[in-house]
Amino acid sequence: EAQVTQNPRYLITVTGKKLTVTCSQNMNHEYMSWYRQDPGLGLRQIYYSMNVEVTDKGDVPEGYKVSRKEKRNFPLILESPSPNQTSLYFCASSPLLAGGPNEQFFGPGTRLTVL
Amino acid sequence: GIQVEQSPPDLILQEGANSTLRCNFSDSVNNLQWFHQNPWGQLINLFYIPSGTKQNGRLSATTVATERYSLLYISSSQTTDSGVYFCAVDLLDMNYGGSQGNLIFGKGTKLSVKP
């Protein structure tokens, strides 16, 4: 089944404890990205990657890191999480055509709470 | 930046009723997608529709790119249609000739279908 998977789905952690949220897609998509969803602010892009070893900042990159060593994986790293990073996180992937990313497919979401 | 406005913000329907959701956007877009966020928080792809009309079962969508709006039609609504419907657009970058894949989401239409 074609899909985007994220792990963990739920995580409660404490301030300052480094964590990684994994994202994997099995559709051979070049483009991958991360979004966060917050009440009143909606969904906003954190980082994106056009292909392996090519990453760039979205609208809200502060406090996050990403890497794209393999085409299928795009982990989101929080080196020192803070309570304002409590949010619902989504990973997405898309084929990359001449005009850029096409239809984006989203993972199931990771609900993160930072105490 | 680009503005994405959805209407109505809230909608309550009796099961079996029809509805139309609207999405207005303020600039030229490369992509437009409709999503359904279910009560468990998952984002379900409904339509990838930068222009034209598509139908999928009881749902259909129309985008008139030249007039900068899109419509989502739900016919014979069911209780499982409840949730939030999002329109998201990807800005067309005239200099780049495509887009960076940063989906800008509207605030959504919260639909409640009563039995």
PDB file of C-alpha atoms in Angstrom:
ATOM      1  CA  GLU A   1       0.000   0.000   0.000  1.00  0.00           C
ATOM      2  CA  ALA A   2       1.350   3.407  -0.993  1.00  0.00           C
ATOM      3  CA  GLN A   3       1.747   5.458   2.148  1.00  0.00           C
ATOM      4  CA  VAL A   4       3.660   7.890   4.319  1.00  0.00           C
ATOM      5  CA  THR A   5       4.429   6.576   7.787  1.00  0.00           C
ATOM      6  CA  GLN A   6       5.488   8.477  10.874  1.00  0.00           C
ATOM      7  CA  ASN A   7       6.819   7.297  14.213  1.00  0.00           C
ATOM      8  CA  PRO A   8       6.033   7.726  16.957  1.00  0.00           C
ATOM      9  CA  ARG A   9       2.373   8.651  16.629  1.00  0.00           C
ATOM     10  CA  TYR A  10       2.224  10.052  20.148  1.00  0.00           C
ATOM     11  CA  LEU A  11       5.055  11.339  22.316  1.00  0.00           C
ATOM     12  CA  ILE A  12       5.221  13.083  25.662  1.00  0.00           C
ATOM     13  CA  THR A  13       8.662  14.340  26.585  1.00  0.00           C
ATOM     14  CA  VAL A  14      10.402  16.940  28.746  1.00  0.00           C
ATOM     15  CA  THR A  15      12.113  20.186  27.880  1.00  0.00           C
ATOM     16  CA  GLY A  16      15.616  19.755  26.495  1.00  0.00           C
ATOM     17  CA  LYS A  17      15.529  16.033  25.786  1.00  0.00           C
ATOM     18  CA  LYS A  18      16.542  15.477  22.146  1.00  0.00           C
ATOM     19  CA  LEU A  19      14.059  13.578  20.018  1.00  0.00           C
ATOM     20  CA  THR A  20      13.607  12.435  16.445  1.00  0.00           C
ATOM     21  CA  VAL A  21      10.352  11.886  14.596  1.00  0.00           C
ATOM     22  CA  THR A  22      10.824   9.547  11.670  1.00  0.00           C
ATOM     23  CA  CYS A  23       9.067   9.804   8.330  1.00  0.00           C
ATOM     24  CA  SER A  24       9.194   7.254   5.546  1.00  0.00           C
ATOM     25  CA  GLN A  25       7.429   6.981   2.199  1.00  0.00           C
ATOM     26  CA  ASN A  26       7.248   4.021  -0.190  1.00  0.00           C
ATOM     27  CA  MET A  27       6.149   5.910  -3.330  1.00  0.00           C
ATOM     28  CA  ASN A  28       9.627   6.857  -4.588  1.00  0.00           C
ATOM     29  CA  HIS A  29       8.772  10.545  -4.220  1.00  0.00           C
ATOM     30  CA  GLU A  30      11.527  13.105  -4.579  1.00  0.00           C
ATOM     31  CA  TYR A  31       9.820  15.826  -2.531  1.00  0.00           C
ATOM     32  CA  MET A  32       9.215  15.570   1.217  1.00  0.00           C
ATOM     33  CA  SER A  33       8.248  18.132   3.815  1.00  0.00           C
ATOM     34  CA  TRP A  34       7.247  18.675   7.431  1.00  0.00           C
ATOM     35  CA  TYR A  35       4.323  20.736   8.747  1.00  0.00           C
ATOM     36  CA  ARG A  36       3.054  21.562  12.197  1.00  0.00           C
ATOM     37  CA  GLN A  37      -0.563  22.249  13.075  1.00  0.00           C
ATOM     38  CA  ASP A  38      -1.529  24.528  15.953  1.00  0.00           C
ATOM     39  CA  PRO A  39      -4.939  25.828  17.047  1.00  0.00           C
ATOM     40  CA  GLY A  40      -5.561  29.268  15.611  1.00  0.00           C
ATOM     41  CA  LEU A  41      -2.425  29.152  13.462  1.00  0.00           C
ATOM     42  CA  GLY A  42      -3.315  26.293  11.153  1.00  0.00           C
ATOM     43  CA  LEU A  43      -0.764  24.197   9.280  1.00  0.00           C
ATOM     44  CA  ARG A  44       2.628  25.701   8.565  1.00  0.00           C
ATOM     45  CA  GLN A  45       5.611  24.269   6.756  1.00  0.00           C
ATOM     46  CA  ILE A  46       8.767  23.654   8.812  1.00  0.00           C
ATOM     47  CA  TYR A  47      11.278  22.252   6.303  1.00  0.00           C
ATOM     48  CA  TYR A  48      11.195  20.690   2.885  1.00  0.00           C
ATOM     49  CA  SER A  49      13.470  18.610   0.684  1.00  0.00           C
ATOM     50  CA  MET A  50      13.487  18.532  -3.094  1.00  0.00           C
ATOM     51  CA  ASN A  51      15.690  15.422  -3.188  1.00  0.00           C
ATOM     52  CA  VAL A  52      18.412  13.515  -1.367  1.00  0.00           C
ATOM     53  CA  GLU A  53      20.853  15.886   0.366  1.00  0.00           C
ATOM     54  CA  VAL A  54      18.760  18.928  -0.671  1.00  0.00           C
ATOM     55  CA  THR A  55      16.830  20.571   2.173  1.00  0.00           C
ATOM     56  CA  ASP A  56      15.534  24.077   2.788  1.00  0.00           C
ATOM     57  CA  LYS A  57      13.649  26.081   5.385  1.00  0.00           C
ATOM     58  CA  GLY A  58       9.912  26.540   5.334  1.00  0.00           C
ATOM     59  CA  ASP A  59       7.991  29.170   7.264  1.00  0.00           C
ATOM     60  CA  VAL A  60       8.767  28.049  10.836  1.00  0.00           C
ATOM     61  CA  PRO A  61      12.175  26.274  10.910  1.00  0.00           C
ATOM     62  CA  GLU A  62      13.485  27.606  14.250  1.00  0.00           C
ATOM     63  CA  GLY A  63      14.247  24.836  16.732  1.00  0.00           C
ATOM     64  CA  TYR A  64      14.171  22.036  14.164  1.00  0.00           C
ATOM     65  CA  LYS A  65      16.668  20.157  12.031  1.00  0.00           C
ATOM     66  CA  VAL A  66      16.163  17.720   9.187  1.00  0.00           C
ATOM     67  CA  SER A  67      18.283  15.419   7.075  1.00  0.00           C
ATOM     68  CA  ARG A  68      17.694  13.600   3.802  1.00  0.00           C
ATOM     69  CA  LYS A  69      20.286  10.876   3.425  1.00  0.00           C
ATOM     70  CA  GLU A  70      17.944   8.465   1.666  1.00  0.00           C
ATOM     71  CA  LYS A  71      15.138   9.160  -0.744  1.00  0.00           C
ATOM     72  CA  ARG A  72      12.494   7.397   1.333  1.00  0.00           C
ATOM     73  CA  ASN A  73      13.304   8.907   4.757  1.00  0.00           C
ATOM     74  CA  PHE A  74      13.058  12.446   6.086  1.00  0.00           C
ATOM     75  CA  PRO A  75      13.476  12.591   9.890  1.00  0.00           C
ATOM     76  CA  LEU A  76      12.602  15.676  11.931  1.00  0.00           C
ATOM     77  CA  ILE A  77      15.007  16.377  14.785  1.00  0.00           C
ATOM     78  CA  LEU A  78      14.308  18.502  17.830  1.00  0.00           C
ATOM     79  CA  GLU A  79      17.698  18.967  19.508  1.00  0.00           C
ATOM     80  CA  SER A  80      16.348  20.762  22.586  1.00  0.00           C
ATOM     81  CA  PRO A  81      12.555  20.662  22.611  1.00  0.00           C
ATOM     82  CA  SER A  82      10.632  23.427  24.336  1.00  0.00           C
ATOM     83  CA  PRO A  83       6.957  23.630  25.367  1.00  0.00           C
ATOM     84  CA  ASN A  84       6.172  25.898  22.386  1.00  0.00           C
ATOM     85  CA  GLN A  85       6.972  22.946  20.123  1.00  0.00           C
ATOM     86  CA  THR A  86       3.992  21.061  21.490  1.00  0.00           C
ATOM     87  CA  SER A  87       1.995  20.459  18.335  1.00  0.00           C
ATOM     88  CA  LEU A  88       0.613  18.002  15.802  1.00  0.00           C
ATOM     89  CA  TYR A  89       3.272  17.242  13.205  1.00  0.00           C
ATOM     90  CA  PHE A  90       2.714  15.978   9.680  1.00  0.00           C
ATOM     91  CA  CYS A  91       5.144  14.635   7.138  1.00  0.00           C
ATOM     92  CA  ALA A  92       4.216  14.818   3.445  1.00  0.00           C
ATOM     93  CA  SER A  93       5.636  13.584   0.171  1.00  0.00           C
ATOM     94  CA  SER A  94       5.062  14.306  -3.494  1.00  0.00           C
ATOM     95  CA  PRO A  95       6.472  13.446  -6.890  1.00  0.00           C
ATOM     96  CA  LEU A  96       8.562  16.240  -8.351  1.00  0.00           C
ATOM     97  CA  LEU A  97       7.549  17.348 -11.834  1.00  0.00           C
ATOM     98  CA  ALA A  98       8.825  20.114 -14.106  1.00  0.00           C
ATOM     99  CA  GLY A  99       6.807  22.762 -12.290  1.00  0.00           C
ATOM    100  CA  GLY A 100       7.674  21.575  -8.814  1.00  0.00           C
ATOM    101  CA  PRO A 101       5.905  19.288  -6.334  1.00  0.00           C
ATOM    102  CA  ASN A 102       2.636  17.771  -7.440  1.00  0.00           C
ATOM    103  CA  GLU A 103      -0.083  16.308  -5.215  1.00  0.00           C
ATOM    104  CA  GLN A 104       1.179  15.994  -1.640  1.00  0.00           C
ATOM    105  CA  PHE A 105       0.319  12.952   0.481  1.00  0.00           C
ATOM    106  CA  PHE A 106       0.353  13.278   4.245  1.00  0.00           C
ATOM    107  CA  GLY A 107       1.332  10.891   6.983  1.00  0.00           C
ATOM    108  CA  PRO A 108      -0.979  10.100   9.909  1.00  0.00           C
ATOM    109  CA  GLY A 109       0.511  12.767  12.184  1.00  0.00           C
ATOM    110  CA  THR A 110       2.597  12.760  15.364  1.00  0.00           C
ATOM    111  CA  ARG A 111       1.119  14.371  18.431  1.00  0.00           C
ATOM    112  CA  LEU A 112       3.983  15.796  20.492  1.00  0.00           C
ATOM    113  CA  THR A 113       3.721  17.214  23.996  1.00  0.00           C
ATOM    114  CA  VAL A 114       6.754  18.895  25.563  1.00  0.00           C
ATOM    115  CA  LEU A 115       6.468  19.416  29.330  1.00  0.00           C
TER     116      LEU A 115
ATOM    117  CA  GLY B   1       1.700  36.672   1.190  1.00  0.00           C
ATOM    118  CA  ILE B   2      -1.073  34.700  -0.430  1.00  0.00           C
ATOM    119  CA  GLN B   3      -4.418  34.665   1.362  1.00  0.00           C
ATOM    120  CA  VAL B   4      -6.617  31.570   1.423  1.00  0.00           C
ATOM    121  CA  GLU B   5     -10.139  32.116   2.696  1.00  0.00           C
ATOM    122  CA  GLN B   6     -12.669  29.365   3.254  1.00  0.00           C
ATOM    123  CA  SER B   7     -16.375  29.694   3.817  1.00  0.00           C
ATOM    124  CA  PRO B   8     -18.445  28.968   5.728  1.00  0.00           C
ATOM    125  CA  PRO B   9     -16.289  28.462   8.841  1.00  0.00           C
ATOM    126  CA  ASP B  10     -18.879  26.150  10.375  1.00  0.00           C
ATOM    127  CA  LEU B  11     -21.634  24.064   8.841  1.00  0.00           C
ATOM    128  CA  ILE B  12     -24.217  21.809  10.450  1.00  0.00           C
ATOM    129  CA  LEU B  13     -26.161  19.462   8.196  1.00  0.00           C
ATOM    130  CA  GLN B  14     -28.769  16.819   8.581  1.00  0.00           C
ATOM    131  CA  GLU B  15     -27.748  13.472   7.147  1.00  0.00           C
ATOM    132  CA  GLY B  16     -28.669  13.300   3.477  1.00  0.00           C
ATOM    133  CA  ALA B  17     -28.329  17.033   2.808  1.00  0.00           C
ATOM    134  CA  ASN B  18     -26.050  18.574   0.183  1.00  0.00           C
ATOM    135  CA  SER B  19     -23.491  21.323   0.739  1.00  0.00           C
ATOM    136  CA  THR B  20     -21.007  23.551  -1.043  1.00  0.00           C
ATOM    137  CA  LEU B  21     -17.750  24.703   0.511  1.00  0.00           C
ATOM    138  CA  ARG B  22     -15.834  27.585  -0.996  1.00  0.00           C
ATOM    139  CA  CYS B  23     -12.137  28.488  -1.152  1.00  0.00           C
ATOM    140  CA  ASN B  24     -10.951  31.873  -2.395  1.00  0.00           C
ATOM    141  CA  PHE B  25      -7.282  32.611  -2.965  1.00  0.00           C
ATOM    142  CA  SER B  26      -5.562  35.884  -3.647  1.00  0.00           C
ATOM    143  CA  ASP B  27      -2.817  34.992  -6.129  1.00  0.00           C
ATOM    144  CA  SER B  28      -1.890  32.637  -8.958  1.00  0.00           C
ATOM    145  CA  VAL B  29      -1.344  29.119  -7.723  1.00  0.00           C
ATOM    146  CA  ASN B  30       0.533  26.121  -9.040  1.00  0.00           C
ATOM    147  CA  ASN B  31      -1.423  23.519  -7.111  1.00  0.00           C
ATOM    148  CA  LEU B  32      -4.645  23.315  -5.150  1.00  0.00           C
ATOM    149  CA  GLN B  33      -5.723  20.470  -2.915  1.00  0.00           C
ATOM    150  CA  TRP B  34      -8.754  19.704  -0.775  1.00  0.00           C
ATOM    151  CA  PHE B  35      -8.317  17.679   2.409  1.00  0.00           C
ATOM    152  CA  HIS B  36     -10.606  16.208   5.029  1.00  0.00           C
ATOM    153  CA  GLN B  37      -9.230  16.110   8.566  1.00  0.00           C
ATOM    154  CA  ASN B  38     -11.112  13.428  10.423  1.00  0.00           C
ATOM    155  CA  PRO B  39     -11.820  13.465  14.168  1.00  0.00           C
ATOM    156  CA  TRP B  40      -8.619  11.467  14.759  1.00  0.00           C
ATOM    157  CA  GLY B  41      -6.556  14.235  13.182  1.00  0.00           C
ATOM    158  CA  GLN B  42      -5.600  12.471   9.971  1.00  0.00           C
ATOM    159  CA  LEU B  43      -5.447  14.504   6.754  1.00  0.00           C
ATOM    160  CA  ILE B  44      -7.173  12.666   3.954  1.00  0.00           C
ATOM    161  CA  ASN B  45      -6.567  13.726   0.341  1.00  0.00           C
ATOM    162  CA  LEU B  46      -9.832  14.491  -1.413  1.00  0.00           C
ATOM    163  CA  PHE B  47      -8.825  16.241  -4.606  1.00  0.00           C
ATOM    164  CA  TYR B  48      -5.774  17.554  -6.374  1.00  0.00           C
ATOM    165  CA  ILE B  49      -7.414  20.171  -8.573  1.00  0.00           C
ATOM    166  CA  PRO B  50      -5.400  23.190  -9.765  1.00  0.00           C
ATOM    167  CA  SER B  51      -8.066  23.694 -12.443  1.00  0.00           C
ATOM    168  CA  GLY B  52     -11.149  22.039 -13.871  1.00  0.00           C
ATOM    169  CA  THR B  53     -13.683  19.685 -12.339  1.00  0.00           C
ATOM    170  CA  LYS B  54     -13.304  16.270 -10.733  1.00  0.00           C
ATOM    171  CA  GLN B  55     -15.707  13.851  -9.113  1.00  0.00           C
ATOM    172  CA  ASN B  56     -15.184  11.033  -6.678  1.00  0.00           C
ATOM    173  CA  GLY B  57     -18.355   9.329  -5.520  1.00  0.00           C
ATOM    174  CA  ARG B  58     -20.508  11.774  -3.554  1.00  0.00           C
ATOM    175  CA  LEU B  59     -17.824  14.436  -3.676  1.00  0.00           C
ATOM    176  CA  SER B  60     -16.888  16.716  -6.518  1.00  0.00           C
ATOM    177  CA  ALA B  61     -14.719  19.798  -6.866  1.00  0.00           C
ATOM    178  CA  THR B  62     -14.323  22.640  -9.302  1.00  0.00           C
ATOM    179  CA  THR B  63     -11.481  25.141  -9.528  1.00  0.00           C
ATOM    180  CA  VAL B  64     -11.691  28.281 -11.649  1.00  0.00           C
ATOM    181  CA  ALA B  65      -8.081  29.406 -11.551  1.00  0.00           C
ATOM    182  CA  THR B  66      -8.647  32.582 -13.551  1.00  0.00           C
ATOM    183  CA  GLU B  67     -11.190  33.747 -10.954  1.00  0.00           C
ATOM    184  CA  ARG B  68      -9.179  32.395  -8.017  1.00  0.00           C
ATOM    185  CA  TYR B  69     -11.689  30.164  -6.332  1.00  0.00           C
ATOM    186  CA  SER B  70     -12.486  26.513  -5.803  1.00  0.00           C
ATOM    187  CA  LEU B  71     -15.669  24.763  -4.702  1.00  0.00           C
ATOM    188  CA  LEU B  72     -16.129  21.429  -2.961  1.00  0.00           C
ATOM    189  CA  TYR B  73     -19.545  19.784  -3.282  1.00  0.00           C
ATOM    190  CA  ILE B  74     -20.724  17.139  -0.848  1.00  0.00           C
ATOM    191  CA  SER B  75     -23.924  15.366  -1.792  1.00  0.00           C
ATOM    192  CA  SER B  76     -26.090  13.078   0.357  1.00  0.00           C
ATOM    193  CA  SER B  77     -23.948  13.806   3.398  1.00  0.00           C
ATOM    194  CA  GLN B  78     -23.248  11.070   5.944  1.00  0.00           C
ATOM    195  CA  THR B  79     -22.177  11.270   9.580  1.00  0.00           C
ATOM    196  CA  THR B  80     -18.740  10.002   8.542  1.00  0.00           C
ATOM    197  CA  ASP B  81     -18.294  13.193   6.500  1.00  0.00           C
ATOM    198  CA  SER B  82     -17.959  15.150   9.752  1.00  0.00           C
ATOM    199  CA  GLY B  83     -14.638  16.838  10.378  1.00  0.00           C
ATOM    200  CA  VAL B  84     -12.737  19.814   9.030  1.00  0.00           C
ATOM    201  CA  TYR B  85     -12.289  20.449   5.322  1.00  0.00           C
ATOM    202  CA  PHE B  86      -9.188  22.313   4.248  1.00  0.00           C
ATOM    203  CA  CYS B  87      -8.273  23.957   1.019  1.00  0.00           C
ATOM    204  CA  ALA B  88      -4.522  24.357   0.452  1.00  0.00           C
ATOM    205  CA  VAL B  89      -2.693  26.154  -2.322  1.00  0.00           C
ATOM    206  CA  ASP B  90       0.857  26.243  -3.522  1.00  0.00           C
ATOM    207  CA  LEU B  91       1.974  29.640  -4.773  1.00  0.00           C
ATOM    208  CA  LEU B  92       3.156  29.904  -8.355  1.00  0.00           C
ATOM    209  CA  ASP B  93       6.573  31.529  -8.376  1.00  0.00           C
ATOM    210  CA  MET B  94       6.824  33.446 -11.656  1.00  0.00           C
ATOM    211  CA  ASN B  95      10.612  33.745 -11.343  1.00  0.00           C
ATOM    212  CA  TYR B  96      11.042  30.030 -10.710  1.00  0.00           C
ATOM    213  CA  GLY B  97       8.364  28.942 -13.150  1.00  0.00           C
ATOM    214  CA  GLY B  98       6.928  26.518 -10.655  1.00  0.00           C
ATOM    215  CA  SER B  99       6.594  26.212  -6.897  1.00  0.00           C
ATOM    216  CA  GLN B 100       8.518  25.239  -3.787  1.00  0.00           C
ATOM    217  CA  GLY B 101       5.726  23.031  -2.503  1.00  0.00           C
ATOM    218  CA  ASN B 102       4.847  25.180   0.506  1.00  0.00           C
ATOM    219  CA  LEU B 103       1.136  24.470   0.874  1.00  0.00           C
ATOM    220  CA  ILE B 104      -0.717  27.425   2.381  1.00  0.00           C
ATOM    221  CA  PHE B 105      -3.824  26.168   4.167  1.00  0.00           C
ATOM    222  CA  GLY B 106      -7.067  27.987   4.740  1.00  0.00           C
ATOM    223  CA  LYS B 107      -8.603  27.990   8.223  1.00  0.00           C
ATOM    224  CA  GLY B 108     -10.987  25.228   7.218  1.00  0.00           C
ATOM    225  CA  THR B 109     -14.719  24.548   7.280  1.00  0.00           C
ATOM    226  CA  LYS B 110     -15.872  22.523  10.271  1.00  0.00           C
ATOM    227  CA  LEU B 111     -18.667  20.220   9.140  1.00  0.00           C
ATOM    228  CA  SER B 112     -20.979  18.394  11.510  1.00  0.00           C
ATOM    229  CA  VAL B 113     -23.448  15.940  10.016  1.00  0.00           C
ATOM    230  CA  LYS B 114     -26.271  14.952  12.359  1.00  0.00           C
ATOM    231  CA  PRO B 115     -28.076  11.598  12.078  1.00  0.00           C
TER     232      PRO B 115
END
